[in-house]
XYZ file of C-alpha atoms in Angstrom:
652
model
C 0.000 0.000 0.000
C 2.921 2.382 0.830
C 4.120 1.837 -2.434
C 1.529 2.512 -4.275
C 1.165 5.796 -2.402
C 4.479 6.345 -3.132
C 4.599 5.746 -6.957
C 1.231 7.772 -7.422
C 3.353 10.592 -5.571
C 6.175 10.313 -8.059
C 3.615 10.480 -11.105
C 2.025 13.522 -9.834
C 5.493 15.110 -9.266
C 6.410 13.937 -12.963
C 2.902 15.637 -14.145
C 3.131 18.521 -12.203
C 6.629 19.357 -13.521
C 5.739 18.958 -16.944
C 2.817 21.227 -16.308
C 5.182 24.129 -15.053
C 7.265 23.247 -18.045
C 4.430 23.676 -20.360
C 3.367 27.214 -18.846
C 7.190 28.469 -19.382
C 7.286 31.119 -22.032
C 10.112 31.504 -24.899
C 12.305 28.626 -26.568
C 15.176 27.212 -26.484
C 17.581 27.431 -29.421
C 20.745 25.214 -30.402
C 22.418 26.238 -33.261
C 25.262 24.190 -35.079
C 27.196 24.780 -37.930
C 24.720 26.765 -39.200
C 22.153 24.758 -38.211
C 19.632 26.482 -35.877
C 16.879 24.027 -33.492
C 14.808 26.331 -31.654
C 11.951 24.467 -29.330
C 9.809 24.785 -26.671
C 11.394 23.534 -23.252
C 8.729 20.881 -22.903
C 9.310 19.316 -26.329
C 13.688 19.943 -25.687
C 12.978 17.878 -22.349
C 11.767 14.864 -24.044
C 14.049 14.522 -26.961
C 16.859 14.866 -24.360
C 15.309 11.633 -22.239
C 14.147 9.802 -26.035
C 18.418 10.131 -26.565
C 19.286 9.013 -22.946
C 17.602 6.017 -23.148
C 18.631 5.032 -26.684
C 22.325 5.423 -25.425
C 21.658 3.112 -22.513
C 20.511 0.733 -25.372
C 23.242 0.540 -26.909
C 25.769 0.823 -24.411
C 23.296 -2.282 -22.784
C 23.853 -4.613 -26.129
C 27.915 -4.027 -26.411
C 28.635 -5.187 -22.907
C 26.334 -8.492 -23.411
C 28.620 -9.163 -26.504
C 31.684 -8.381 -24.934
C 30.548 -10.288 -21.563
C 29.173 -13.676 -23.339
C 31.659 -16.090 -22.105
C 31.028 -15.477 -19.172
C 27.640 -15.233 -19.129
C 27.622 -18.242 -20.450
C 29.704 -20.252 -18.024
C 27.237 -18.438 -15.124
C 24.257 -20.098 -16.494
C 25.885 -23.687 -17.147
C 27.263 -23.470 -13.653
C 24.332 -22.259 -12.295
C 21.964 -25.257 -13.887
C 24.980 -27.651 -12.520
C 24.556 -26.621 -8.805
C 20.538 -26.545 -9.399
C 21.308 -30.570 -10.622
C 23.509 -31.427 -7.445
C 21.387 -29.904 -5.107
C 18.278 -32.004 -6.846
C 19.769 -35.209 -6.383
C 20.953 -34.158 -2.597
C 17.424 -33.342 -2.098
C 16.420 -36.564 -3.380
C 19.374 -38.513 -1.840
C 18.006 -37.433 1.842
C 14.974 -38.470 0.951
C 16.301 -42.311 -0.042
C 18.274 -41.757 3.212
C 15.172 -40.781 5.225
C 12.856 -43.879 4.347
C 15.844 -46.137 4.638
C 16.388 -46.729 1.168
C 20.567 -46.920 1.311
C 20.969 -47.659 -2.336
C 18.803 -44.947 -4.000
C 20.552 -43.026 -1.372
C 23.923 -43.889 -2.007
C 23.444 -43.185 -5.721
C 21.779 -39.740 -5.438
C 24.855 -38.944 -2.932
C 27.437 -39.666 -5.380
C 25.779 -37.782 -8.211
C 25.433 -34.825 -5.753
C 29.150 -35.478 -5.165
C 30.146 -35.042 -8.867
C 28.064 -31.654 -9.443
C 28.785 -30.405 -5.812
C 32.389 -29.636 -4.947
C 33.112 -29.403 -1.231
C 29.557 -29.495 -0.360
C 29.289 -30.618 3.721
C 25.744 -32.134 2.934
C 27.054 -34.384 0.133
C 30.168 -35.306 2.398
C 27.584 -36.038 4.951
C 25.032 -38.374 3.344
C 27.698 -40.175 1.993
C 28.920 -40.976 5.426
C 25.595 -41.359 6.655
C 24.377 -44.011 3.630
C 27.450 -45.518 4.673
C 25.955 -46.011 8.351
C 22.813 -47.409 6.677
C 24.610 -49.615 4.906
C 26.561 -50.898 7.802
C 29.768 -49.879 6.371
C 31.152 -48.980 9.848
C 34.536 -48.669 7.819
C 33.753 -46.132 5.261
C 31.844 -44.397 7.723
C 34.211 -44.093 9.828
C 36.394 -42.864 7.139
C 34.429 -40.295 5.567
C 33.511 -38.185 9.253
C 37.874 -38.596 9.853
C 37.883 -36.646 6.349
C 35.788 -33.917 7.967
C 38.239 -33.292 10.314
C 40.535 -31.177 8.046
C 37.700 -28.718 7.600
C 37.126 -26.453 10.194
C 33.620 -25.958 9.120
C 32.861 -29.341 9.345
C 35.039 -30.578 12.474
C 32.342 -30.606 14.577
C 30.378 -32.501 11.997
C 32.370 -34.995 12.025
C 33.227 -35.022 15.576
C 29.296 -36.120 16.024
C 29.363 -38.909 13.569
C 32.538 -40.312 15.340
C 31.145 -40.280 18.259
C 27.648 -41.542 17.359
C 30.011 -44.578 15.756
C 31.790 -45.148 18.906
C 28.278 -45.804 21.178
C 27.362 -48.183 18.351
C 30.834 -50.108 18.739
C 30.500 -49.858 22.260
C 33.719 -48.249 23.050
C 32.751 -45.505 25.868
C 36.532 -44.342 25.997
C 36.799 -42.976 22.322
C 32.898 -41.875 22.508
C 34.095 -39.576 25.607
C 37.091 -38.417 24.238
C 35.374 -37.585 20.683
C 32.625 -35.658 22.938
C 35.256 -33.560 25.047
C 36.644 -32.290 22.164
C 33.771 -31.418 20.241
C 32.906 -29.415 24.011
C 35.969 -27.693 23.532
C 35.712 -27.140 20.006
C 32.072 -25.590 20.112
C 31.199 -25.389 23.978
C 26.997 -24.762 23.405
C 27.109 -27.791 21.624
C 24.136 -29.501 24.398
C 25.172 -33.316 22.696
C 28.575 -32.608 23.515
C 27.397 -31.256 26.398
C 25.635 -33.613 28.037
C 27.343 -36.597 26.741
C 30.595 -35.459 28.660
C 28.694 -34.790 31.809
C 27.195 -38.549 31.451
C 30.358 -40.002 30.947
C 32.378 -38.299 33.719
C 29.263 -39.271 36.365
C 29.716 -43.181 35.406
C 32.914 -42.964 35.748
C 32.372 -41.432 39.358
C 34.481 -38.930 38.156
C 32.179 -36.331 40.472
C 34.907 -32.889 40.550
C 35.146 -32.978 36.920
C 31.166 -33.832 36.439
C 30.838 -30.628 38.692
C 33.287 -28.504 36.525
C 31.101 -29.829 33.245
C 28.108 -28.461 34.874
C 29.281 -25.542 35.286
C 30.245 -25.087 32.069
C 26.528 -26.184 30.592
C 24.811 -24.039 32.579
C 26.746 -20.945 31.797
C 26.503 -22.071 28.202
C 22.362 -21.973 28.776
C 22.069 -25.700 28.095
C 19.802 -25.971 31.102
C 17.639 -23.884 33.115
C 18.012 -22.973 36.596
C 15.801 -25.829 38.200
C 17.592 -28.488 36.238
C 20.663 -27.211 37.160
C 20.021 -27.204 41.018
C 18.961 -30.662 40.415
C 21.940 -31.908 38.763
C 24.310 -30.160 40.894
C 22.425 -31.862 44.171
C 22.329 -34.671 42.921
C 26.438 -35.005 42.093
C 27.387 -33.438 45.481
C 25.345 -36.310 47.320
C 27.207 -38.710 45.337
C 30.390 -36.919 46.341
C 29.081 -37.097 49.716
C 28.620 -40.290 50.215
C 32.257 -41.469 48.443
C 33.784 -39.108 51.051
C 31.757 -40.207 53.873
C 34.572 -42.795 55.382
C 37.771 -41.166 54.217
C 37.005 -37.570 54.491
C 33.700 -36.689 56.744
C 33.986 -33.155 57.322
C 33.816 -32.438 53.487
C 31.261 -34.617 52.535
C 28.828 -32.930 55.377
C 29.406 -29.939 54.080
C 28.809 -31.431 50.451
C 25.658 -33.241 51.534
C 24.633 -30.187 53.788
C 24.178 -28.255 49.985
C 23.065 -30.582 48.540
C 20.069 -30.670 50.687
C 19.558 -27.228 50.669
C 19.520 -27.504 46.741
C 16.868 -30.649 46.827
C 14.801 -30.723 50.223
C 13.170 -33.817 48.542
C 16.672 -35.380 47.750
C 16.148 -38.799 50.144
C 19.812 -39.909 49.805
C 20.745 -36.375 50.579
C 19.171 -35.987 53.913
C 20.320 -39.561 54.629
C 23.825 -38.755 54.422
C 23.324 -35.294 56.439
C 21.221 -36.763 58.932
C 23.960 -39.429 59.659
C 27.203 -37.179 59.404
C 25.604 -35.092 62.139
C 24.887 -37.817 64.481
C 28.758 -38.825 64.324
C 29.248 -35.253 64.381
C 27.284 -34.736 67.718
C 24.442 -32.587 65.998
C 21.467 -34.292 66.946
C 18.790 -31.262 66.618
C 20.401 -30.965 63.039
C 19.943 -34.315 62.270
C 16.951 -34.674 63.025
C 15.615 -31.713 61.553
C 17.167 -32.612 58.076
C 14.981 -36.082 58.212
C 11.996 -34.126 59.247
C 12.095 -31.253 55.888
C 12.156 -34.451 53.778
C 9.882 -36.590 55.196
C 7.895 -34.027 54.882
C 8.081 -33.807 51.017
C 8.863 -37.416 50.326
C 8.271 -40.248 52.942
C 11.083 -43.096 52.894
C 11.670 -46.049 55.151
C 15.839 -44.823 54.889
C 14.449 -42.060 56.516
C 12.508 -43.352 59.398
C 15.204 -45.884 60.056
C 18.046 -42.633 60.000
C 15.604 -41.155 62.413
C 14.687 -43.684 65.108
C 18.978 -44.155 65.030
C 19.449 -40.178 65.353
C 20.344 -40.589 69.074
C 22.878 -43.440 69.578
C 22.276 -45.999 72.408
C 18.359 -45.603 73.035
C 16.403 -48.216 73.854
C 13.804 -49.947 71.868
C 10.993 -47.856 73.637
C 12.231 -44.465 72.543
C 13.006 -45.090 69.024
C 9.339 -45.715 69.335
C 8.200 -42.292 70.769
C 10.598 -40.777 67.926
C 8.960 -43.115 65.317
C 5.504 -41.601 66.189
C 6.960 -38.343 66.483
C 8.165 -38.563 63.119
C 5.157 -40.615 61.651
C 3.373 -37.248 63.017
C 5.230 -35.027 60.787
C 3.111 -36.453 58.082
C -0.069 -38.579 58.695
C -1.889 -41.222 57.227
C 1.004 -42.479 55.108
C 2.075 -45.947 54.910
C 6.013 -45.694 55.868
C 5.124 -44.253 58.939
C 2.535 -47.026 59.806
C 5.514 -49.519 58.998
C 8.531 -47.854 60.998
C 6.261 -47.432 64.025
C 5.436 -51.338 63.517
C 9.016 -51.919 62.846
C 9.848 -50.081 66.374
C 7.005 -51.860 68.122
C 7.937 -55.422 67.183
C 11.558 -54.249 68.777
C 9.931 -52.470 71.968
C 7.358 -56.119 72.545
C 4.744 -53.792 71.773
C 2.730 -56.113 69.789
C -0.685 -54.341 69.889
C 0.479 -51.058 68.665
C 2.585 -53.096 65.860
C -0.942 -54.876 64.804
C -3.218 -51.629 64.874
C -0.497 -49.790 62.436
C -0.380 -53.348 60.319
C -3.925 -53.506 60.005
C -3.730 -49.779 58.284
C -1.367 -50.310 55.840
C -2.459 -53.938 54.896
C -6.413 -52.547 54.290
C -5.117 -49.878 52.314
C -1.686 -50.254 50.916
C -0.736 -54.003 50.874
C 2.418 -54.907 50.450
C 4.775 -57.926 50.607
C 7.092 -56.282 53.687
C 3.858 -55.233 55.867
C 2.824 -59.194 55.249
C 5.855 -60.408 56.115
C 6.382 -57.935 59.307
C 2.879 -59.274 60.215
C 4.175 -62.772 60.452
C 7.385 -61.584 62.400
C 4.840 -59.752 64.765
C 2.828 -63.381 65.259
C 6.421 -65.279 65.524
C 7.285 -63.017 68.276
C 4.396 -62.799 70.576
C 2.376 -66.107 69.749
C 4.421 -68.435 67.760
C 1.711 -69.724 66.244
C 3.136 -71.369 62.987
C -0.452 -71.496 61.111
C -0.701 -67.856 61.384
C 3.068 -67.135 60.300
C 2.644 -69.191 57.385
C -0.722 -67.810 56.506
C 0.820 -64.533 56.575
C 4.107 -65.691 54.884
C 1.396 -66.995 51.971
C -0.284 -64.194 51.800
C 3.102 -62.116 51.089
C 3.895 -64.686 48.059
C 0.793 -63.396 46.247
C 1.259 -59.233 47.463
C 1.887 -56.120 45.515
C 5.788 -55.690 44.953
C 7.170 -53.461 47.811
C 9.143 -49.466 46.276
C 12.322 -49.680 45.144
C 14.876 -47.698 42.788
C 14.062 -47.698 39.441
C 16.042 -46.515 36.457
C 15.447 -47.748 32.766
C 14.071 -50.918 34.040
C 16.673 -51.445 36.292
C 15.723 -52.295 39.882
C 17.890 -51.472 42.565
C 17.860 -51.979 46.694
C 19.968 -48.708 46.655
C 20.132 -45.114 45.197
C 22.476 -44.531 42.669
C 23.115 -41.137 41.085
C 23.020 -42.406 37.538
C 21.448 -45.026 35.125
C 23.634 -48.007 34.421
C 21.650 -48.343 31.116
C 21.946 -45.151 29.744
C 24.362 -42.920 31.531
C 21.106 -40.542 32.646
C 21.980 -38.249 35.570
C 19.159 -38.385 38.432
C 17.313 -41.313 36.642
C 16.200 -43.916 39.727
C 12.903 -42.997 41.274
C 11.323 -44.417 44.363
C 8.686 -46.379 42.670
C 6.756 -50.148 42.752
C 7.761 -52.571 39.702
C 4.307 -53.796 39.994
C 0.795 -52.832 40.781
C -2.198 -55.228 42.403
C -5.484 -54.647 40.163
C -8.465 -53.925 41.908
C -9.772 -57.677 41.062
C -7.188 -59.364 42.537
C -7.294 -57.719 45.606
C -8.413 -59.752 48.693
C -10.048 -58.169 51.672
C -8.421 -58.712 54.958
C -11.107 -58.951 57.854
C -10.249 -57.305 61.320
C -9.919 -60.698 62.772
C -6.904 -61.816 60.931
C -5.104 -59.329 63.093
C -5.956 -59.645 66.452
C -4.139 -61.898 68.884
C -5.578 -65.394 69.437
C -7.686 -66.219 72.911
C -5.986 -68.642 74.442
C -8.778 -70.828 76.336
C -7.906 -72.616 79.434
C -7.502 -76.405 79.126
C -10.542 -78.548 79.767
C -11.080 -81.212 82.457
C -9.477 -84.893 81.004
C -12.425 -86.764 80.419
C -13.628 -89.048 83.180
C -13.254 -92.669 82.609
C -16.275 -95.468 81.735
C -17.054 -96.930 85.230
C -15.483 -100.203 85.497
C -16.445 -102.718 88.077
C -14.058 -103.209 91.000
C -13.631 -105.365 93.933
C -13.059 -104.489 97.254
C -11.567 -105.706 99.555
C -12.486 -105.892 103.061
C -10.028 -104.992 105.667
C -9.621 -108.801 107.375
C -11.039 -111.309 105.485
C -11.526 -114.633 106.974
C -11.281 -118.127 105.995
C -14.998 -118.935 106.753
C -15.904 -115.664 104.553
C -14.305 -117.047 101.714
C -15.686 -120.763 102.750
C -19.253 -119.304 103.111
C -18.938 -117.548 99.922
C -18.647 -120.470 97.637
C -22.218 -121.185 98.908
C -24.389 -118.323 98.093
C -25.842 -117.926 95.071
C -25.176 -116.626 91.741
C -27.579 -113.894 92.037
C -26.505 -112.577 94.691
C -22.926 -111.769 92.908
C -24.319 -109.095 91.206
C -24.468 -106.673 94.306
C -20.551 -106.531 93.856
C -19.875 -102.680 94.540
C -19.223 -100.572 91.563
C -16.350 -97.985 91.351
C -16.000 -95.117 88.571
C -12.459 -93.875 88.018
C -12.162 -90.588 87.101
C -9.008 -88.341 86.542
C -6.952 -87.828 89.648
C -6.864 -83.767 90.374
C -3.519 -82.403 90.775
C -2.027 -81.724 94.388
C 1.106 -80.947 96.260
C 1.128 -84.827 97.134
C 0.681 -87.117 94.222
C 1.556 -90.273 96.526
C -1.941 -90.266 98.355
C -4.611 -92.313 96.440
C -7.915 -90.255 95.169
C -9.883 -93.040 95.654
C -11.226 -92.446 99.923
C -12.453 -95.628 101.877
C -15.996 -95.250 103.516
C -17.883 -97.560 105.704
C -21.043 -99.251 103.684
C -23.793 -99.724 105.251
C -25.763 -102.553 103.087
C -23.311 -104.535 100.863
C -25.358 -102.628 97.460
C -24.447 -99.437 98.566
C -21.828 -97.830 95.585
C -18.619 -96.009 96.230
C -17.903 -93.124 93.768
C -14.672 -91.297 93.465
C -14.993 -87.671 92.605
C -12.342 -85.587 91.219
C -12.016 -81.320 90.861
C -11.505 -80.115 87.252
C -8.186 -79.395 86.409
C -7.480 -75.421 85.960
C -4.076 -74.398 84.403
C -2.691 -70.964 84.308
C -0.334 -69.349 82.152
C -0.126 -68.853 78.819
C -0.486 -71.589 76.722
C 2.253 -72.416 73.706
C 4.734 -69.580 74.790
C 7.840 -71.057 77.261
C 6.130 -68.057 80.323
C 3.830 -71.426 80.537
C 6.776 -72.961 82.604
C 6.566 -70.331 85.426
C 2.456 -71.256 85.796
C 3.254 -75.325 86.077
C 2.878 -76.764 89.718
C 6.017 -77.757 91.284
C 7.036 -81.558 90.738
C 7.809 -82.793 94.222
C 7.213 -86.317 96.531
C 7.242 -88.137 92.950
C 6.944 -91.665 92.831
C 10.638 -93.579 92.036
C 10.253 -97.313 92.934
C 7.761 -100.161 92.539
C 6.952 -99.748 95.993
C 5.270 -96.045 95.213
C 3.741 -97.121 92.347
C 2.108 -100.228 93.858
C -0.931 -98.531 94.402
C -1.798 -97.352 91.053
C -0.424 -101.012 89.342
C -3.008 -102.225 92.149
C -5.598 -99.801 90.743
C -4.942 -100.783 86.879
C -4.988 -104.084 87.800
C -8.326 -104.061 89.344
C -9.339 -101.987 86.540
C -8.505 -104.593 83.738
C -11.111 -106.236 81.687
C -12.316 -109.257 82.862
C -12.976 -110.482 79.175
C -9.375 -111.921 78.905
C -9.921 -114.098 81.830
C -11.647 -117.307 82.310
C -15.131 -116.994 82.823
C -15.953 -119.538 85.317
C -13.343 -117.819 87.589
C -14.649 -114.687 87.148
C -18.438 -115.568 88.409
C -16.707 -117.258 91.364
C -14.861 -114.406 91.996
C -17.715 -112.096 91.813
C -19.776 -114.799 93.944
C -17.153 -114.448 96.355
C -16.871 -110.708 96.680
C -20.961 -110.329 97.065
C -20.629 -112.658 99.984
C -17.644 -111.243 102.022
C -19.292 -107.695 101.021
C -22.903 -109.601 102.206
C -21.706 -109.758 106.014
C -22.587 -107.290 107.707
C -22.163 -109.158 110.920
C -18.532 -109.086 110.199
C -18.202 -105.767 109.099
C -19.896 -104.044 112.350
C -17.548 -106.567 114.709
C -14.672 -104.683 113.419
C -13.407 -101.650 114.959
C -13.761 -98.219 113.380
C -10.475 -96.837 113.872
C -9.358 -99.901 111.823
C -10.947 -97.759 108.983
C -9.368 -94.197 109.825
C -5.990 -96.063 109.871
C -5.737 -97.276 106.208
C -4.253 -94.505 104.508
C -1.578 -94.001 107.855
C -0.258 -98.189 107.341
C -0.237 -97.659 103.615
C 1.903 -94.897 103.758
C 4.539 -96.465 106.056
C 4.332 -99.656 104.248
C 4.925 -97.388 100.679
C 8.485 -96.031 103.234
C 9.814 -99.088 103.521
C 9.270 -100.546 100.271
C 10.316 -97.543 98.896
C 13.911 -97.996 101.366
C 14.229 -101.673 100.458
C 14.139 -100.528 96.582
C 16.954 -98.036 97.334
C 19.098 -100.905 98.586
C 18.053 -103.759 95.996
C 20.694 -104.063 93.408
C 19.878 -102.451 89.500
C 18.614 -105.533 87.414
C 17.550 -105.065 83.873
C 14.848 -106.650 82.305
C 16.937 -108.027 79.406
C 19.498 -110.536 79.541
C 21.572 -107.926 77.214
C 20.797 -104.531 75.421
C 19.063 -104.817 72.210
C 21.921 -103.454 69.811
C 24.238 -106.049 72.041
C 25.329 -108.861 69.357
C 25.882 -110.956 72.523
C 28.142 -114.002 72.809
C 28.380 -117.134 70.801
C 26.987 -119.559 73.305
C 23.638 -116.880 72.997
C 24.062 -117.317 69.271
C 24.425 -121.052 69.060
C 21.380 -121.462 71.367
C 19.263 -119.100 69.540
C 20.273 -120.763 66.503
C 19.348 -124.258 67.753
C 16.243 -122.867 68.290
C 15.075 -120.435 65.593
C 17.315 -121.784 63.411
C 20.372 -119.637 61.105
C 19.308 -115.952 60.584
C 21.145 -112.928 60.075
C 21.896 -110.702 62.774
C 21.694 -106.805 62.246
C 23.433 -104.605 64.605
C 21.566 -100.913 65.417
């Protein structure tokens, strides 16, 4: 628009002055050897511009002729570069949909009508690539070398050729110099600062930095990263050899990242060994804040050395505090529960974390919790089960590389900052099993039940003098009369202080059907059943029975209480006929006195004394002629061979 203003401007100008021109009075004369051209000015004005131009003509067509051979050579040249750069066009296009031999043949035309031309040189070395000509590759970026324009050009493809051989060493040293050779080159760059942190090579990786970020390669938040991020590493190299640098070191470092977890790890634990408790513990705090870790709750329940289980507890809560309702603070104050023997505080913060956010170490902390204050094995191995099937518990991630520790680069890939606190696995919504509030609560332990009382077995009785006309007269009475034969139930014996004195307690009978019935307390135990405090609760073993004299009355007992079936059953019913008729006389029984009765128990007991001293004096006898892994002697072997005939012997 502002030049059309501008040429309508002009025109008017041009119009105008021809106007004044016009309104000029007189002429103009030119006279030449006697020749005499008078005109107006306006009509003198345009044969002068008429001649101007026709000179410019001319002048125009002479130079063209004088100037052909050169023009000439212009335009061939010309239609020669327009060819090259045609089939480089089309030769990068071969190269970009990964046909090498269209692209390989374009490049070498473009060679021919190009001379010197960097993109020829380079998709010649890059068809090469394709191709898998490492050689000629190699080759061709060496040849760019020599040109300063294209050093750097070539420095790349060397470089990209040394990752692909695998030879870090010449891939670092191609990258340093193409730093040094163009430092804002950000491959160069960042390749150098890659290599130097694998190599651990943390002062010079700091230098590098340095150097990127004044070169704008990064911004300012990436940088603080970075820089945090190498100074931890440095940190914790230094920790052993050289402590007061690498708390200073991890002391910025933390500043740099407050949610840097290996950072405040390294801080926290320098000032502990430094003395520095308040700053060690609040470095932990300003990052569990941000970022919750079980390195940090661990760090802090350590902070102070030599406390007891109970207050790392209180400064696991304290801590857990700092942020609620997360899952690693539910798990280190279970963690310092289980160590304290608080087991009811360790289940309530289980119970959280496994309804919420399951994971294989809260299952297999729950077992450890049921080891340690039940040791019920069903329960630990439910729990252990339950792990096996669980979400995978956070680790360090990098490029799908796991790792139990933080490392400040990728093994894969050289990345700076790469692992992140992360699960390798997730449990889908389907899969999930819900986890009732029973499975965590202690088990009841019930107190033991009564032993059951034994089937009433019939027993004889014996009187306390029997005579030989009892036994006489009770041949003669009938077989009816046999079957009022006193009936005794055994029960379990309740425990006492004096296990030597029967249960079973003699009483006068008044008619010979009257029944004697043994009664016996149920048994109550104390203590805590399955755990070894149960040995504190157990009645103390004293007055036990050591001799066949002791134990006569109980053999006499388990005698009595034998089946009859095995004996002979005419003996039996004259046993029984006998019994009903020394038990049918109560003539007898009133004749005797009644402090023969009360005095029983009192003659057993000093009869059980003496037997009990004769035992202690009776020589050791076994009940074997030899022990059973005892070959013996030959005359035992000829005998038993005589009478079970040859055998072989095996010895134990």
């Amino acid at each position: 628009m502002i030049r059309v203003l501008i040429f309508f401007a002009m025109l008017f100008l041009a119009a105008l002055g021809f106007a004044w021109m016009a309104d000029l009075p007189g002429t103009i004369s030119v006279s030449w050897n006697g020749y005499v051209w008078e005109q107006p000015p306006v009509v003198v004005a345009l044969v002068v511009g008429l001649v101007l131009v026709a000179f410019l003509v001319v002048v125009g067509v002479i130079r063209a002729i004088l100037k052909s051979p050169q023009i000439a050579g212009r335009f061939f040249k010309q239609r020669r570069k327009d060819k090259g750069y045609t089939a480089l066009s089309q030769g990068l296009i071969a190269l970009g949909t990964g046909n090498a031999k269209m692209a390989r043949r374009y490049g070498l035309d473009a060679d021919k009508l190009l001379n010197e031309e960097p993109a020829t040189k380079l998709l010649l070395a890059q068809t090469a690539q394709l191709a898998g000509k490492d050689g000629e590759a190699r080759q061709r970026f060496e040849a760019m070398l020599d040109d300063p324009n294209t050093k750097t050009l070539g420095l790349h493809g060397l470089f990209v050729e040394a990752e692909r051989q695998k030879e870090p060493v010449a891939a670092r040293h191609y990258a340093e110099e193409a730093a040094k050779s163009a430092p804002g080159l950000e491959w160069a760059g960042k390749a150098v600062l890659g290599y130097q942190a694998v190599a651990h090579h943390w002062d010079e990786a700091l230098k590098t930095l340095e150097r990127n970020y004044t070169s704008k390669l990064l911004d300012k938040k990436a940088y603080r990263r970075q820089r945090a991020v190498i100074l931890t590493a440095l940190a914790h190299k230094l920790e052993d050899n050289d402590p007061d640098r690498a708390f200073s070191l991890a002391k910025e470092a933390h500043g740099l990242a407050l949610d840097l977890v290996p950072a405040a790890v390294i801080t926290s634990r320098l000032a502990t060994r430094r003395g520095d408790i308040r700053k060690a513990s609040k470095v932990i705090e300003a990052t569990w804040r941000l970022s919750p870790h079980p390195e940090l709750a661990e760090t802090y329940s350590h902070v102070r050395t030599g406390d007891s289980a109970v207050d790392r507890l209180k400064r696991a809560k304290s801590l857990a505090a700092q942020r609620a309702n997360t899952a690693e603070g539910a798990i280190a104050i279970a963690k310092a529960a289980l160590e304290a023997r608080e087991f009811e505080e360790a289940r309530t913060q289980l119970k959280k974390v496994l309804q919420s956010e399951p994971t294989r170490a809260a299952f297999i902390l729950m077992a450890e919790v049921e080891e340690a204050e039940t040791g019920d094995k069903g329960r630990v191995r439910d729990w252990l089960a339950r792990a096996v099937k669980a979400p995978l518990d956070k680790v360090w991630i990098a490029d799908g590389v796991v790792s139990s520790e933080w490392q400040a680069v990728s093994p894969v890939t050289g990345k700076l900052d790469a692992f992140q606190w992360s699960s390798p696995g997730s449990l889908n919504e389907e899969d999930g099993v819900l986890l009732e509030d029973s499975l965590f609560e202690a088990p009841v332990l019930s107190a033991a039940a009564p032993a059951p009382a034994k089937e009433p077995v019939a027993e004889p009785v014996e009187p306390a003098a029997t005579a030989p006309s009892q036994t006489k007269d009770a041949s003669d009475e009938k077989p009816e009369e046999a079957a009022d034969a006193k009936v005794v139930e055994l029960e379990a014996e309740p425990q006492s202080e004096e296990p030597s004195k029967t249960t079973k307690e003699t009483e006068p009978a008044p008619s010979a059907k009257s029944d004697v019935k043994a009664t016996a307390a149920p048994v109550k135990k104390e203590g805590y059943e399955g755990t070894t405090d149960d040995v504190k609760f157990a009645p103390a073993l004293k007055d036990l029975p050591d001799g066949p004299a002791a134990s006569a009355p109980s053999d006499k007992a388990s005698a009595a209480a034998a089946p009859v079936k095995d004996a002979d059953p005419e003996k039996a019913k004259t046993d029984e006929a006998e019994k009903a008729t020394s038990d049918a006389t109560p003539d007898k029984q009133a004749a005797e006195p009644a402090s023969a009765v009360n005095g029983t128990s009192e003659d057993s007991k000093s009869d059980e004394k003496k037997a009990k001293d004769e035992d202690l004096d009776r020589p050791i006898e076994f009940p074997l002629s030899r022990m059973p892994d005892d070959p013996g002697t030959d005359d035992d072997e000829d005998a038993d061979d005589k009478k079970k005939g040859s055998r072989p012997r095996f010895f134990n």
